[in-house]
Amino acid sequence: MRDVLFSGRWGTISPKSVEAQAAIADFMYRKHGLCLNSAYAALEALLRSLDIGYGDEVIVASYSNAVDSMTVSCVGAKPVFCDIDYDRCTISVESVKESITEKTKAVIVDSYAGDCGDLDTLSKLCKENHMYLIENVGDELVKNKQATATVMDIGKKNSLNTGLAGALVTDIDDIYNASYAYHNCGRSPVATDNLKVQDFVGGNMRIAEWQSSLVVPNIEKFEYKTEESKRLAKELVNESFKVLRVFHDRALFVYNGSNIDEYVILLNKKGIKADKRFAAMHKEPFFKSDYFKKQSGSEGIEDIDLPGVEKALSSFLWVYFD
């Protein structure tokens, strides 16, 4: 950040943001990287670049961050909620198969627990049905190649901890070019005149140099932070509190007791930061509202039974390590 301060170039698009984008692409084994001002912006730019919008459907897991379903809704599409594979804490392939319609344009698979599930099967399924496979690795740097593109959160308390930012990576030139244009007021990355608006609508979703300067140092610390979290997680394991997976700054535990909410309160009183992290998004009243119906051109979300999600809500517990 000292370099940024004395460079006099605090905005974007400048050397540190270019360096950060190249570093993320290299770390994720992808051709292109693009840093934006939030994870929401990264997913929105990607959806726009894929021409997903009003009247379309995008399959998402109900047990997930609100970013997926809300971003899909904001571009005018309808999120179709699926169950999860409880053992892997990610979207269920069988539930995805049951949810495909002629309106389905994409499937978003999350790896908030460090596992994106059966990506090979999902990739094949998407190709057979002419759908895009979008990977949202959230705040983890999970390296896979099957998805059309991958989006991630690189904000506060996340893998790269830049304060507030997001990123996307892809191997496809057209997707990168369109996403870049959308995040840069419609300006193409290959334009000879960078002030000229091209043939793609866009806004200002650019990342500043301050956040960009933190990306490379945090990539260098990533493996160390993960190993330290594993050590801390082992110290917390007991008979009713079994670790399922460990990440760079947190661990997912499976709680076998009778009341997970009371156990969360107990842990917090002991100074251990813990919560249930996610909700069942398909139960949110917004998706039955007139506003959502008008926004998506749909009849809203119907009541559905998702047993994997219900089981996760009563047993998945997240512990955070500073």
Short mmCIF file of C-alpha atoms in Angstrom, two decimals:
data_model
loop_
_atom_site.label_atom_id
_atom_site.label_comp_id
_atom_site.label_asym_id
_atom_site.label_seq_id
_atom_site.Cartn_x
_atom_site.Cartn_y
_atom_site.Cartn_z
CA MET A 1 0.00 0.00 0.00
CA ARG A 2 2.99 2.28 0.53
CA ASP A 3 3.83 1.88 -3.15
CA VAL A 4 0.29 2.95 -4.06
CA LEU A 5 0.43 5.96 -1.74
CA PHE A 6 3.57 7.38 -3.30
CA SER A 7 2.69 6.42 -6.86
CA GLY A 8 -0.11 8.97 -6.99
CA ARG A 9 -2.24 6.45 -8.91
CA TRP A 10 -4.99 5.51 -6.47
CA GLY A 11 -7.80 4.83 -8.89
CA THR A 12 -8.08 2.19 -11.54
CA ILE A 13 -7.17 0.67 -13.95
CA SER A 14 -3.53 0.96 -12.83
CA PRO A 15 -0.45 -1.24 -12.24
CA LYS A 16 -1.53 -2.88 -8.97
CA SER A 17 -4.95 -3.93 -10.27
CA VAL A 18 -3.35 -5.34 -13.42
CA GLU A 19 -0.82 -7.21 -11.27
CA ALA A 20 -3.55 -8.55 -8.96
CA GLN A 21 -5.65 -9.82 -11.85
CA ALA A 22 -2.69 -11.63 -13.39
CA ALA A 23 -1.76 -13.15 -10.01
CA ILE A 24 -5.27 -14.48 -9.38
CA ALA A 25 -5.51 -15.95 -12.87
CA ASP A 26 -2.12 -17.63 -12.44
CA PHE A 27 -2.99 -18.98 -8.98
CA MET A 28 -6.29 -20.39 -10.27
CA TYR A 29 -4.68 -21.81 -13.46
CA ARG A 30 -6.86 -19.68 -15.75
CA LYS A 31 -6.11 -17.47 -18.75
CA HIS A 32 -7.94 -14.35 -17.61
CA GLY A 33 -8.51 -12.71 -14.24
CA LEU A 34 -10.68 -9.69 -13.48
CA CYS A 35 -10.90 -7.87 -10.13
CA LEU A 36 -14.07 -5.92 -9.29
CA ASN A 37 -15.34 -3.91 -6.33
CA SER A 38 -17.37 -6.79 -4.82
CA ALA A 39 -18.22 -10.46 -5.22
CA TYR A 40 -21.72 -9.41 -6.23
CA ALA A 41 -20.26 -7.26 -9.01
CA ALA A 42 -18.15 -10.19 -10.22
CA LEU A 43 -21.16 -12.48 -10.51
CA GLU A 44 -23.36 -9.79 -12.07
CA ALA A 45 -20.73 -8.95 -14.69
CA LEU A 46 -20.40 -12.64 -15.51
CA LEU A 47 -24.16 -13.19 -15.82
CA ARG A 48 -24.46 -10.12 -18.04
CA SER A 49 -21.59 -11.35 -20.22
CA LEU A 50 -23.46 -14.65 -20.70
CA ASP A 51 -26.61 -12.76 -21.76
CA ILE A 52 -28.62 -14.13 -18.84
CA GLY A 53 -31.57 -11.95 -17.92
CA TYR A 54 -35.34 -11.50 -17.87
CA GLY A 55 -37.30 -14.74 -18.30
CA ASP A 56 -34.28 -17.02 -17.87
CA GLU A 57 -33.71 -19.49 -15.04
CA VAL A 58 -30.51 -20.22 -13.13
CA ILE A 59 -30.20 -23.24 -10.85
CA VAL A 60 -28.69 -22.50 -7.41
CA ALA A 61 -28.37 -24.28 -4.07
CA SER A 62 -30.77 -23.06 -1.39
CA TYR A 63 -28.18 -23.52 1.38
CA SER A 64 -25.80 -20.78 0.28
CA ASN A 65 -24.85 -17.15 0.50
CA ALA A 66 -27.57 -14.73 -0.62
CA VAL A 67 -25.24 -13.42 -3.36
CA ASP A 68 -26.14 -16.19 -5.84
CA SER A 69 -29.91 -15.87 -5.75
CA MET A 70 -29.98 -12.10 -5.32
CA THR A 71 -27.61 -11.46 -8.21
CA VAL A 72 -29.60 -13.78 -10.46
CA SER A 73 -32.73 -11.85 -9.46
CA CYS A 74 -31.11 -8.47 -10.09
CA VAL A 75 -30.31 -9.34 -13.72
CA GLY A 76 -33.98 -10.28 -14.18
CA ALA A 77 -33.64 -14.06 -14.11
CA LYS A 78 -35.30 -16.53 -11.74
CA PRO A 79 -33.19 -18.54 -9.27
CA VAL A 80 -34.39 -22.16 -9.14
CA PHE A 81 -33.50 -23.56 -5.73
CA CYS A 82 -32.00 -27.03 -5.36
CA ASP A 83 -31.15 -29.34 -2.51
CA ILE A 84 -27.57 -29.99 -1.41
CA ASP A 85 -25.48 -33.12 -1.13
CA TYR A 86 -25.19 -33.10 2.66
CA ASP A 87 -21.97 -35.13 2.77
CA ARG A 88 -20.20 -32.63 0.51
CA CYS A 89 -22.05 -29.42 1.48
CA THR A 90 -22.65 -28.46 -2.13
CA ILE A 91 -25.40 -28.65 -4.75
CA SER A 92 -27.00 -32.05 -5.39
CA VAL A 93 -26.53 -33.37 -8.92
CA GLU A 94 -29.83 -35.26 -8.78
CA SER A 95 -31.66 -32.14 -7.62
CA VAL A 96 -30.10 -30.20 -10.50
CA LYS A 97 -31.32 -32.80 -13.01
CA GLU A 98 -34.87 -32.50 -11.68
CA SER A 99 -34.81 -28.70 -11.97
CA ILE A 100 -33.80 -28.26 -15.61
CA THR A 101 -36.38 -26.66 -17.93
CA GLU A 102 -36.23 -25.08 -21.37
CA LYS A 103 -35.63 -21.74 -19.61
CA THR A 104 -32.53 -22.90 -17.72
CA LYS A 105 -29.45 -20.99 -18.84
CA ALA A 106 -26.92 -21.84 -16.12
CA VAL A 107 -26.10 -23.75 -12.96
CA ILE A 108 -24.21 -22.05 -10.13
CA VAL A 109 -22.26 -24.47 -7.96
CA ASP A 110 -20.80 -23.20 -4.67
CA SER A 111 -17.73 -24.36 -2.82
CA TYR A 112 -18.30 -22.54 0.44
CA ALA A 113 -17.14 -25.72 2.16
CA GLY A 114 -14.13 -26.18 -0.08
CA ASP A 115 -15.81 -28.83 -2.24
CA CYS A 116 -17.63 -28.02 -5.47
CA GLY A 117 -19.08 -31.51 -5.71
CA ASP A 118 -19.14 -33.66 -8.83
CA LEU A 119 -18.02 -31.05 -11.33
CA ASP A 120 -17.31 -33.59 -14.06
CA THR A 121 -20.92 -34.81 -14.01
CA LEU A 122 -22.29 -31.27 -13.73
CA SER A 123 -20.11 -30.11 -16.61
CA LYS A 124 -21.33 -32.95 -18.82
CA LEU A 125 -24.94 -32.25 -17.81
CA CYS A 126 -24.58 -28.56 -18.66
CA LYS A 127 -23.06 -29.29 -22.07
CA GLU A 128 -25.84 -31.76 -22.90
CA ASN A 129 -28.47 -29.15 -22.03
CA HIS A 130 -26.66 -26.12 -23.51
CA MET A 131 -26.21 -24.47 -20.11
CA TYR A 132 -23.32 -22.59 -18.54
CA LEU A 133 -21.61 -23.99 -15.45
CA ILE A 134 -20.69 -21.17 -13.08
CA GLU A 135 -18.51 -21.86 -10.07
CA ASN A 136 -18.76 -19.60 -7.03
CA VAL A 137 -15.88 -20.47 -4.72
CA GLY A 138 -16.97 -17.77 -2.31
CA ASP A 139 -14.08 -16.89 -0.04
CA GLU A 140 -11.97 -19.94 -0.87
CA LEU A 141 -9.40 -20.31 -3.65
CA VAL A 142 -10.57 -23.70 -4.93
CA LYS A 143 -8.85 -24.56 -8.20
CA ASN A 144 -11.00 -26.29 -10.83
CA LYS A 145 -11.17 -26.10 -14.61
CA GLN A 146 -14.59 -27.53 -15.49
CA ALA A 147 -16.64 -24.36 -15.06
CA THR A 148 -17.29 -21.80 -17.78
CA ALA A 149 -16.01 -19.23 -15.30
CA THR A 150 -15.33 -18.93 -11.58
CA VAL A 151 -16.23 -16.03 -9.29
CA MET A 152 -14.90 -15.39 -5.80
CA ASP A 153 -15.07 -13.04 -2.83
CA ILE A 154 -11.75 -11.41 -1.96
CA GLY A 155 -13.11 -9.08 0.70
CA LYS A 156 -12.79 -8.84 4.46
CA LYS A 157 -11.99 -12.06 6.35
CA ASN A 158 -11.72 -14.01 3.12
CA SER A 159 -8.94 -15.84 1.35
CA LEU A 160 -7.24 -12.71 0.04
CA ASN A 161 -8.71 -10.18 2.51
CA THR A 162 -8.58 -6.96 0.53
CA GLY A 163 -11.30 -5.23 2.54
CA LEU A 164 -14.09 -5.36 -0.06
CA ALA A 165 -13.66 -6.80 -3.55
CA GLY A 166 -14.47 -9.69 -5.84
CA ALA A 167 -12.90 -11.43 -8.81
CA LEU A 168 -13.67 -13.75 -11.70
CA VAL A 169 -11.45 -16.02 -13.77
CA THR A 170 -12.09 -17.74 -17.10
CA ASP A 171 -10.29 -19.21 -20.10
CA ILE A 172 -12.82 -17.83 -22.60
CA ASP A 173 -11.83 -14.58 -24.32
CA ASP A 174 -15.38 -13.43 -25.15
CA ILE A 175 -16.55 -13.85 -21.55
CA TYR A 176 -13.57 -11.94 -20.21
CA ASN A 177 -13.97 -9.14 -22.75
CA ALA A 178 -17.70 -8.73 -22.06
CA SER A 179 -17.24 -8.91 -18.27
CA TYR A 180 -14.44 -6.36 -18.48
CA ALA A 181 -16.61 -4.02 -20.53
CA TYR A 182 -19.52 -4.36 -18.10
CA HIS A 183 -17.30 -3.49 -15.12
CA ASN A 184 -15.65 -0.59 -16.97
CA CYS A 185 -18.59 1.52 -18.21
CA GLY A 186 -18.91 -0.44 -21.46
CA ARG A 187 -15.29 0.04 -22.53
CA SER A 188 -13.61 -2.90 -24.19
CA PRO A 189 -10.21 -4.15 -22.97
CA VAL A 190 -9.03 -4.32 -26.58
CA ALA A 191 -10.25 -0.86 -27.63
CA THR A 192 -7.67 1.46 -29.18
CA ASP A 193 -9.45 4.39 -27.54
CA ASN A 194 -10.07 3.52 -23.88
CA LEU A 195 -12.55 6.38 -23.49
CA LYS A 196 -14.82 5.14 -26.25
CA VAL A 197 -17.89 3.13 -25.23
CA GLN A 198 -18.13 -0.02 -27.32
CA ASP A 199 -21.20 -2.19 -28.01
CA PHE A 200 -21.73 -3.45 -24.44
CA VAL A 201 -23.60 -1.67 -21.65
CA GLY A 202 -21.74 -1.32 -18.36
CA GLY A 203 -21.16 0.54 -15.13
CA ASN A 204 -18.34 1.35 -12.74
CA MET A 205 -17.48 -1.86 -10.87
CA ARG A 206 -13.72 -1.35 -10.90
CA ILE A 207 -11.41 -2.16 -8.00
CA ALA A 208 -9.14 0.54 -6.53
CA GLU A 209 -5.36 0.29 -6.29
CA TRP A 210 -5.50 0.13 -2.47
CA GLN A 211 -7.34 -3.20 -2.44
CA SER A 212 -5.39 -4.50 -5.42
CA SER A 213 -2.09 -4.04 -3.60
CA LEU A 214 -3.16 -6.60 -0.96
CA VAL A 215 -3.86 -9.47 -3.36
CA VAL A 216 -0.35 -10.77 -4.07
CA PRO A 217 0.85 -10.70 -0.40
CA ASN A 218 -2.27 -12.62 0.67
CA ILE A 219 -1.82 -15.24 -2.03
CA GLU A 220 1.69 -15.81 -0.66
CA LYS A 221 0.25 -16.36 2.85
CA PHE A 222 -2.65 -18.58 1.80
CA GLU A 223 -1.09 -22.00 2.45
CA TYR A 224 0.27 -20.94 5.84
CA LYS A 225 -3.12 -19.63 6.95
CA THR A 226 -4.80 -22.88 5.92
CA GLU A 227 -2.35 -25.03 7.90
CA GLU A 228 -2.74 -22.82 10.97
CA SER A 229 -6.52 -23.17 10.79
CA LYS A 230 -6.20 -26.96 10.65
CA ARG A 231 -4.14 -26.88 13.83
CA LEU A 232 -6.68 -24.71 15.65
CA ALA A 233 -9.62 -26.83 14.47
CA LYS A 234 -8.12 -30.01 15.94
CA GLU A 235 -8.01 -28.36 19.36
CA LEU A 236 -11.80 -27.82 19.30
CA VAL A 237 -12.95 -31.33 18.39
CA ASN A 238 -15.04 -33.18 21.00
CA GLU A 239 -17.69 -35.93 21.09
CA SER A 240 -20.55 -33.79 19.78
CA PHE A 241 -18.49 -31.43 17.65
CA LYS A 242 -16.74 -33.13 14.72
CA VAL A 243 -14.72 -31.23 12.14
CA LEU A 244 -15.78 -31.87 8.53
CA ARG A 245 -13.47 -29.51 6.64
CA VAL A 246 -10.93 -26.78 7.39
CA PHE A 247 -10.13 -23.67 5.36
CA HIS A 248 -7.70 -20.78 5.56
CA ASP A 249 -9.52 -18.99 8.40
CA ARG A 250 -12.43 -21.20 9.46
CA ALA A 251 -13.66 -24.74 9.88
CA LEU A 252 -16.96 -26.46 9.14
CA PHE A 253 -18.07 -28.73 11.98
CA VAL A 254 -20.97 -31.16 12.19
CA TYR A 255 -22.82 -30.76 15.48
CA ASN A 256 -24.47 -33.90 16.84
CA GLY A 257 -26.23 -32.35 19.83
CA SER A 258 -29.90 -31.50 20.31
CA ASN A 259 -29.91 -27.70 19.87
CA ILE A 260 -27.39 -26.07 17.57
CA ASP A 261 -28.58 -22.52 18.34
CA GLU A 262 -27.86 -22.93 22.06
CA TYR A 263 -24.46 -24.41 21.25
CA VAL A 264 -23.58 -21.40 19.08
CA ILE A 265 -24.44 -19.08 21.98
CA LEU A 266 -22.29 -21.19 24.32
CA LEU A 267 -19.30 -21.05 21.99
CA ASN A 268 -19.62 -17.30 21.55
CA LYS A 269 -19.73 -16.79 25.32
CA LYS A 270 -16.45 -18.71 25.54
CA GLY A 271 -14.90 -16.33 23.05
CA ILE A 272 -15.11 -18.74 20.11
CA LYS A 273 -16.55 -17.07 17.01
CA ALA A 274 -19.16 -19.40 15.54
CA ASP A 275 -22.45 -19.28 13.65
CA LYS A 276 -24.71 -21.28 11.32
CA ARG A 277 -23.60 -19.01 8.45
CA PHE A 278 -26.31 -19.75 5.88
CA ALA A 279 -30.10 -19.82 5.69
CA ALA A 280 -32.55 -21.68 3.46
CA MET A 281 -32.88 -19.12 0.67
CA HIS A 282 -35.95 -20.77 -0.85
CA LYS A 283 -37.88 -19.82 2.31
CA GLU A 284 -37.15 -16.11 2.03
CA PRO A 285 -40.43 -14.13 1.60
CA PHE A 286 -38.86 -11.97 -1.11
CA PHE A 287 -39.11 -14.80 -3.65
CA LYS A 288 -42.90 -14.88 -3.27
CA SER A 289 -43.31 -11.10 -3.52
CA ASP A 290 -44.97 -9.21 -6.35
CA TYR A 291 -41.73 -7.30 -6.84
CA PHE A 292 -39.79 -10.51 -7.52
CA LYS A 293 -42.50 -11.85 -9.83
CA LYS A 294 -42.38 -8.66 -11.89
CA GLN A 295 -38.59 -8.53 -11.83
CA SER A 296 -38.14 -12.11 -13.05
CA GLY A 297 -41.25 -12.57 -15.19
CA SER A 298 -42.19 -15.62 -13.14
CA GLU A 299 -44.86 -16.80 -10.72
CA GLY A 300 -42.41 -16.75 -7.83
CA ILE A 301 -40.87 -19.61 -5.87
CA GLU A 302 -43.14 -22.47 -4.86
CA ASP A 303 -42.89 -24.32 -1.54
CA ILE A 304 -40.44 -27.21 -1.95
CA ASP A 305 -39.01 -29.94 0.25
CA LEU A 306 -35.21 -29.92 0.47
CA PRO A 307 -34.16 -32.48 3.13
CA GLY A 308 -30.42 -31.94 2.68
CA VAL A 309 -30.82 -28.24 3.37
CA GLU A 310 -32.94 -28.88 6.47
CA LYS A 311 -30.35 -31.31 7.83
CA ALA A 312 -27.56 -28.80 7.23
CA LEU A 313 -29.42 -26.04 9.07
CA SER A 314 -29.66 -28.20 12.19
CA SER A 315 -26.10 -29.54 12.19
CA PHE A 316 -23.62 -27.46 10.15
CA LEU A 317 -21.70 -25.06 12.35
CA TRP A 318 -18.92 -22.70 11.27
CA VAL A 319 -16.06 -21.62 13.54
CA TYR A 320 -13.84 -18.68 12.60
CA PHE A 321 -10.16 -18.18 13.38
CA ASP A 322 -8.60 -14.68 13.40
#
